[in-house]
Amino acid sequence: MDVGCGAGDGLELARDRGARAIGLDRQPTGRDAVRGDMTSLPFCDASFDVVLAECVLCLSGDLRRTLNEIDRLLEPGGRLALSDVTVQGPTPTLPPPIDGLLCLDGPREPAHLRDQIGAAGLEIVDERSHREDLLEMRDRIRDALDGERIATLLGDSDRLRDGARELEAAVQSGRIGYVSIVATSRS
């Protein structure tokens, strides 16, 4: 299952590799996706061997509840594969909706994520940083965006410029990261 499947790209990739995949999203747009909320997953206990949560747990209104639901859905020994943004220390100050679009509108401490995974009954078996990928993505975005025009459109150009500098420094220093974690269900 792909939690937060969006248009279903992850589902297609899973199917291409021989999986029988289903997705869940608040507003699914692809085929074989169910409308639902990740804090109350509409599936039977132990009904999946793998749950994918790609850059979506940061959007959960209740991370612990979401992870408990994922553990409930996993068969014994099943795996959760997740990736998400992490922030160590203070979050850069960016105006809404920019902060939410970049998943920087709440706590994202790596230790907190690990603690919540363990509290849900999952055991982390692999964790990897994707710092180089994040730096490359930052460079592509910087080259593609007209920051001055965006700042003017949002009407808060000083705050956006200051936030962008703060964001740049946080990414460069490694305070903002991107992590992938694989955890198994102990139930």
PDB file of C-alpha atoms in Angstrom:
ATOM      1  CA  MET A   1       0.000   0.000   0.000  1.00  0.00           C
ATOM      2  CA  ASP A   2       1.148   3.512  -0.824  1.00  0.00           C
ATOM      3  CA  VAL A   3      -0.031   5.997   1.818  1.00  0.00           C
ATOM      4  CA  GLY A   4      -0.483   9.424   0.248  1.00  0.00           C
ATOM      5  CA  CYS A   5      -0.235   7.997  -3.255  1.00  0.00           C
ATOM      6  CA  GLY A   6      -1.226  11.199  -5.056  1.00  0.00           C
ATOM      7  CA  ALA A   7      -1.398  10.567  -8.800  1.00  0.00           C
ATOM      8  CA  GLY A   8      -0.203   6.984  -8.324  1.00  0.00           C
ATOM      9  CA  ASP A   9       3.354   7.069  -9.670  1.00  0.00           C
ATOM     10  CA  GLY A  10       4.578   4.839  -6.817  1.00  0.00           C
ATOM     11  CA  LEU A  11       1.736   2.393  -7.485  1.00  0.00           C
ATOM     12  CA  GLU A  12       2.702   2.131 -11.146  1.00  0.00           C
ATOM     13  CA  LEU A  13       6.322   1.536 -10.220  1.00  0.00           C
ATOM     14  CA  ALA A  14       5.298  -1.203  -7.745  1.00  0.00           C
ATOM     15  CA  ARG A  15       3.086  -2.859 -10.365  1.00  0.00           C
ATOM     16  CA  ASP A  16       5.911  -2.745 -12.903  1.00  0.00           C
ATOM     17  CA  ARG A  17       7.888  -4.809 -10.404  1.00  0.00           C
ATOM     18  CA  GLY A  18       5.105  -7.391 -10.005  1.00  0.00           C
ATOM     19  CA  ALA A  19       3.386  -6.105  -6.853  1.00  0.00           C
ATOM     20  CA  ARG A  20      -0.359  -5.955  -6.331  1.00  0.00           C
ATOM     21  CA  ALA A  21      -0.542  -2.403  -5.076  1.00  0.00           C
ATOM     22  CA  ILE A  22      -3.263  -0.129  -3.758  1.00  0.00           C
ATOM     23  CA  GLY A  23      -3.005   3.489  -2.744  1.00  0.00           C
ATOM     24  CA  LEU A  24      -4.626   5.798  -0.245  1.00  0.00           C
ATOM     25  CA  ASP A  25      -4.913   9.545  -0.547  1.00  0.00           C
ATOM     26  CA  ARG A  26      -7.181  12.350   0.656  1.00  0.00           C
ATOM     27  CA  GLN A  27      -7.920  13.132  -2.974  1.00  0.00           C
ATOM     28  CA  PRO A  28      -6.695  10.263  -5.136  1.00  0.00           C
ATOM     29  CA  THR A  29      -6.343  10.939  -8.837  1.00  0.00           C
ATOM     30  CA  GLY A  30      -4.913   7.636 -10.048  1.00  0.00           C
ATOM     31  CA  ARG A  31      -6.459   4.231 -10.511  1.00  0.00           C
ATOM     32  CA  ASP A  32      -6.600   1.661  -7.693  1.00  0.00           C
ATOM     33  CA  ALA A  33      -6.524   4.325  -5.020  1.00  0.00           C
ATOM     34  CA  VAL A  34      -8.887   4.682  -2.078  1.00  0.00           C
ATOM     35  CA  ARG A  35      -9.981   8.000  -0.595  1.00  0.00           C
ATOM     36  CA  GLY A  36      -9.081   8.183   3.072  1.00  0.00           C
ATOM     37  CA  ASP A  37      -7.074   9.672   5.881  1.00  0.00           C
ATOM     38  CA  MET A  38      -3.748   8.234   7.014  1.00  0.00           C
ATOM     39  CA  THR A  39      -4.728   8.500  10.677  1.00  0.00           C
ATOM     40  CA  SER A  40      -7.616   6.052  10.143  1.00  0.00           C
ATOM     41  CA  LEU A  41      -6.699   3.613   7.398  1.00  0.00           C
ATOM     42  CA  PRO A  42      -9.735   1.781   5.960  1.00  0.00           C
ATOM     43  CA  PHE A  43      -8.154  -1.667   5.647  1.00  0.00           C
ATOM     44  CA  CYS A  44      -8.175  -4.893   7.679  1.00  0.00           C
ATOM     45  CA  ASP A  45      -5.476  -5.755  10.220  1.00  0.00           C
ATOM     46  CA  ALA A  46      -2.354  -7.456   8.849  1.00  0.00           C
ATOM     47  CA  SER A  47      -3.471  -6.997   5.243  1.00  0.00           C
ATOM     48  CA  PHE A  48      -0.207  -5.700   3.732  1.00  0.00           C
ATOM     49  CA  ASP A  49       3.373  -6.906   3.556  1.00  0.00           C
ATOM     50  CA  VAL A  50       4.732  -3.460   2.606  1.00  0.00           C
ATOM     51  CA  VAL A  51       3.518   0.071   3.263  1.00  0.00           C
ATOM     52  CA  LEU A  52       5.179   2.933   1.413  1.00  0.00           C
ATOM     53  CA  ALA A  53       5.038   6.460   2.839  1.00  0.00           C
ATOM     54  CA  GLU A  54       6.997   8.672   0.478  1.00  0.00           C
ATOM     55  CA  CYS A  55       7.349  12.251   1.733  1.00  0.00           C
ATOM     56  CA  VAL A  56       3.904  12.131   3.329  1.00  0.00           C
ATOM     57  CA  LEU A  57       4.228  11.457   7.079  1.00  0.00           C
ATOM     58  CA  CYS A  58       5.186  15.095   7.557  1.00  0.00           C
ATOM     59  CA  LEU A  59       1.612  15.903   6.485  1.00  0.00           C
ATOM     60  CA  SER A  60       0.002  13.770   9.185  1.00  0.00           C
ATOM     61  CA  GLY A  61      -1.919  15.660  11.817  1.00  0.00           C
ATOM     62  CA  ASP A  62      -1.067  12.888  14.300  1.00  0.00           C
ATOM     63  CA  LEU A  63       2.168  11.050  13.483  1.00  0.00           C
ATOM     64  CA  ARG A  64       1.882   8.522  16.307  1.00  0.00           C
ATOM     65  CA  ARG A  65      -1.654   7.561  15.296  1.00  0.00           C
ATOM     66  CA  THR A  66      -0.621   7.261  11.646  1.00  0.00           C
ATOM     67  CA  LEU A  67       2.311   4.998  12.523  1.00  0.00           C
ATOM     68  CA  ASN A  68       0.087   2.886  14.795  1.00  0.00           C
ATOM     69  CA  GLU A  69      -2.346   2.484  11.898  1.00  0.00           C
ATOM     70  CA  ILE A  70       0.478   1.454   9.570  1.00  0.00           C
ATOM     71  CA  ASP A  71       1.709  -1.107  12.102  1.00  0.00           C
ATOM     72  CA  ARG A  72      -1.857  -2.448  12.423  1.00  0.00           C
ATOM     73  CA  LEU A  73      -2.007  -2.983   8.653  1.00  0.00           C
ATOM     74  CA  LEU A  74       1.336  -4.744   8.380  1.00  0.00           C
ATOM     75  CA  GLU A  75       1.476  -8.495   8.600  1.00  0.00           C
ATOM     76  CA  PRO A  76       4.051  -9.825  11.100  1.00  0.00           C
ATOM     77  CA  GLY A  77       7.486  -9.007   9.712  1.00  0.00           C
ATOM     78  CA  GLY A  78       5.957  -6.615   7.175  1.00  0.00           C
ATOM     79  CA  ARG A  79       7.929  -3.524   6.221  1.00  0.00           C
ATOM     80  CA  LEU A  80       7.322   0.188   6.296  1.00  0.00           C
ATOM     81  CA  ALA A  81       9.422   2.091   3.758  1.00  0.00           C
ATOM     82  CA  LEU A  82       9.323   5.825   4.338  1.00  0.00           C
ATOM     83  CA  SER A  83      11.139   8.904   3.211  1.00  0.00           C
ATOM     84  CA  ASP A  84      10.706  12.385   4.586  1.00  0.00           C
ATOM     85  CA  VAL A  85      12.159  15.801   5.320  1.00  0.00           C
ATOM     86  CA  THR A  86      13.929  16.234   8.659  1.00  0.00           C
ATOM     87  CA  VAL A  87      14.964  19.391  10.471  1.00  0.00           C
ATOM     88  CA  GLN A  88      17.402  19.577  13.365  1.00  0.00           C
ATOM     89  CA  GLY A  89      16.949  22.699  15.435  1.00  0.00           C
ATOM     90  CA  PRO A  90      14.722  25.627  14.569  1.00  0.00           C
ATOM     91  CA  THR A  91      12.673  25.502  11.387  1.00  0.00           C
ATOM     92  CA  PRO A  92      13.434  28.249   8.851  1.00  0.00           C
ATOM     93  CA  THR A  93      10.849  31.025   8.966  1.00  0.00           C
ATOM     94  CA  LEU A  94       9.006  31.001   5.664  1.00  0.00           C
ATOM     95  CA  PRO A  95       5.579  32.481   4.967  1.00  0.00           C
ATOM     96  CA  PRO A  96       2.597  30.210   4.389  1.00  0.00           C
ATOM     97  CA  PRO A  97       1.973  28.418   2.085  1.00  0.00           C
ATOM     98  CA  ILE A  98       5.684  28.090   1.231  1.00  0.00           C
ATOM     99  CA  ASP A  99       6.479  26.531   4.634  1.00  0.00           C
ATOM    100  CA  GLY A 100       3.839  23.841   4.178  1.00  0.00           C
ATOM    101  CA  LEU A 101       4.783  23.103   0.582  1.00  0.00           C
ATOM    102  CA  LEU A 102       8.353  22.430   1.729  1.00  0.00           C
ATOM    103  CA  CYS A 103       7.200  20.387   4.762  1.00  0.00           C
ATOM    104  CA  LEU A 104       8.732  22.968   7.094  1.00  0.00           C
ATOM    105  CA  ASP A 105       5.609  23.930   9.022  1.00  0.00           C
ATOM    106  CA  GLY A 106       6.096  21.713  12.068  1.00  0.00           C
ATOM    107  CA  PRO A 107       8.541  19.638  14.104  1.00  0.00           C
ATOM    108  CA  ARG A 108      10.735  17.403  11.967  1.00  0.00           C
ATOM    109  CA  GLU A 109      13.471  16.256  14.347  1.00  0.00           C
ATOM    110  CA  PRO A 110      15.031  12.959  13.152  1.00  0.00           C
ATOM    111  CA  ALA A 111      15.136  11.628  16.731  1.00  0.00           C
ATOM    112  CA  HIS A 112      11.411  12.368  17.149  1.00  0.00           C
ATOM    113  CA  LEU A 113      10.623  10.434  13.957  1.00  0.00           C
ATOM    114  CA  ARG A 114      12.692   7.471  15.159  1.00  0.00           C
ATOM    115  CA  ASP A 115      11.026   7.561  18.589  1.00  0.00           C
ATOM    116  CA  GLN A 116       7.550   7.620  17.053  1.00  0.00           C
ATOM    117  CA  ILE A 117       8.399   4.683  14.791  1.00  0.00           C
ATOM    118  CA  GLY A 118       9.584   2.646  17.789  1.00  0.00           C
ATOM    119  CA  ALA A 119       6.589   3.658  19.917  1.00  0.00           C
ATOM    120  CA  ALA A 120       4.288   2.320  17.196  1.00  0.00           C
ATOM    121  CA  GLY A 121       5.843  -1.139  17.512  1.00  0.00           C
ATOM    122  CA  LEU A 122       8.097  -0.919  14.479  1.00  0.00           C
ATOM    123  CA  GLU A 123      11.807  -1.695  14.467  1.00  0.00           C
ATOM    124  CA  ILE A 124      14.120   0.342  12.241  1.00  0.00           C
ATOM    125  CA  VAL A 125      16.312  -1.973  10.180  1.00  0.00           C
ATOM    126  CA  ASP A 126      17.803   0.570   7.757  1.00  0.00           C
ATOM    127  CA  GLU A 127      18.185   4.336   7.716  1.00  0.00           C
ATOM    128  CA  ARG A 128      19.883   6.428   5.062  1.00  0.00           C
ATOM    129  CA  SER A 129      20.518  10.115   4.596  1.00  0.00           C
ATOM    130  CA  HIS A 130      19.988  11.575   1.152  1.00  0.00           C
ATOM    131  CA  ARG A 131      21.913  14.793   1.698  1.00  0.00           C
ATOM    132  CA  GLU A 132      23.522  14.841  -1.745  1.00  0.00           C
ATOM    133  CA  ASP A 133      20.129  14.344  -3.417  1.00  0.00           C
ATOM    134  CA  LEU A 134      18.696  17.214  -1.346  1.00  0.00           C
ATOM    135  CA  LEU A 135      21.566  19.514  -2.335  1.00  0.00           C
ATOM    136  CA  GLU A 136      21.081  18.613  -5.995  1.00  0.00           C
ATOM    137  CA  MET A 137      17.338  19.263  -5.746  1.00  0.00           C
ATOM    138  CA  ARG A 138      18.026  22.613  -4.065  1.00  0.00           C
ATOM    139  CA  ASP A 139      20.258  23.612  -6.959  1.00  0.00           C
ATOM    140  CA  ARG A 140      17.677  22.601  -9.582  1.00  0.00           C
ATOM    141  CA  ILE A 141      14.920  24.525  -7.775  1.00  0.00           C
ATOM    142  CA  ARG A 142      17.095  27.597  -7.312  1.00  0.00           C
ATOM    143  CA  ASP A 143      17.923  27.618 -11.019  1.00  0.00           C
ATOM    144  CA  ALA A 144      14.278  27.156 -12.081  1.00  0.00           C
ATOM    145  CA  LEU A 145      12.500  29.650  -9.798  1.00  0.00           C
ATOM    146  CA  ASP A 146      12.107  33.372 -10.149  1.00  0.00           C
ATOM    147  CA  GLY A 147      12.342  34.127  -6.425  1.00  0.00           C
ATOM    148  CA  GLU A 148      11.815  37.859  -6.851  1.00  0.00           C
ATOM    149  CA  ARG A 149       8.581  37.350  -8.784  1.00  0.00           C
ATOM    150  CA  ILE A 150       7.274  34.801  -6.256  1.00  0.00           C
ATOM    151  CA  ALA A 151       8.098  37.173  -3.410  1.00  0.00           C
ATOM    152  CA  THR A 152       6.220  39.986  -5.146  1.00  0.00           C
ATOM    153  CA  LEU A 153       3.183  37.775  -5.820  1.00  0.00           C
ATOM    154  CA  LEU A 154       3.029  36.676  -2.180  1.00  0.00           C
ATOM    155  CA  GLY A 155       3.269  40.285  -1.042  1.00  0.00           C
ATOM    156  CA  ASP A 156       5.778  39.499   1.700  1.00  0.00           C
ATOM    157  CA  SER A 157       9.032  39.819  -0.205  1.00  0.00           C
ATOM    158  CA  ASP A 158      11.301  40.705   2.739  1.00  0.00           C
ATOM    159  CA  ARG A 159      10.066  37.777   4.818  1.00  0.00           C
ATOM    160  CA  LEU A 160      10.392  35.387   1.871  1.00  0.00           C
ATOM    161  CA  ARG A 161      13.915  36.581   1.024  1.00  0.00           C
ATOM    162  CA  ASP A 162      14.996  36.279   4.669  1.00  0.00           C
ATOM    163  CA  GLY A 163      13.376  32.850   4.935  1.00  0.00           C
ATOM    164  CA  ALA A 164      15.023  31.701   1.700  1.00  0.00           C
ATOM    165  CA  ARG A 165      18.453  32.717   3.031  1.00  0.00           C
ATOM    166  CA  GLU A 166      17.718  30.911   6.300  1.00  0.00           C
ATOM    167  CA  LEU A 167      16.544  27.841   4.359  1.00  0.00           C
ATOM    168  CA  GLU A 168      19.662  27.900   2.173  1.00  0.00           C
ATOM    169  CA  ALA A 169      21.914  28.013   5.243  1.00  0.00           C
ATOM    170  CA  ALA A 170      19.985  25.182   6.933  1.00  0.00           C
ATOM    171  CA  VAL A 171      20.235  22.930   3.865  1.00  0.00           C
ATOM    172  CA  GLN A 172      23.913  23.762   3.374  1.00  0.00           C
ATOM    173  CA  SER A 173      24.764  23.054   7.027  1.00  0.00           C
ATOM    174  CA  GLY A 174      22.824  19.783   7.058  1.00  0.00           C
ATOM    175  CA  ARG A 175      20.193  20.931   9.579  1.00  0.00           C
ATOM    176  CA  ILE A 176      17.559  20.183   6.941  1.00  0.00           C
ATOM    177  CA  GLY A 177      17.847  16.688   5.618  1.00  0.00           C
ATOM    178  CA  TYR A 178      16.001  14.005   3.725  1.00  0.00           C
ATOM    179  CA  VAL A 179      15.957  10.494   5.124  1.00  0.00           C
ATOM    180  CA  SER A 180      14.698   7.083   4.094  1.00  0.00           C
ATOM    181  CA  ILE A 181      13.889   4.493   6.731  1.00  0.00           C
ATOM    182  CA  VAL A 182      12.851   0.857   6.516  1.00  0.00           C
ATOM    183  CA  ALA A 183      11.188  -0.553   9.611  1.00  0.00           C
ATOM    184  CA  THR A 184       9.614  -3.943  10.268  1.00  0.00           C
ATOM    185  CA  SER A 185       6.529  -4.789  12.237  1.00  0.00           C
ATOM    186  CA  ARG A 186       7.213  -6.686  15.461  1.00  0.00           C
ATOM    187  CA  SER A 187       3.601  -7.873  15.826  1.00  0.00           C
TER     188      SER A 187
END
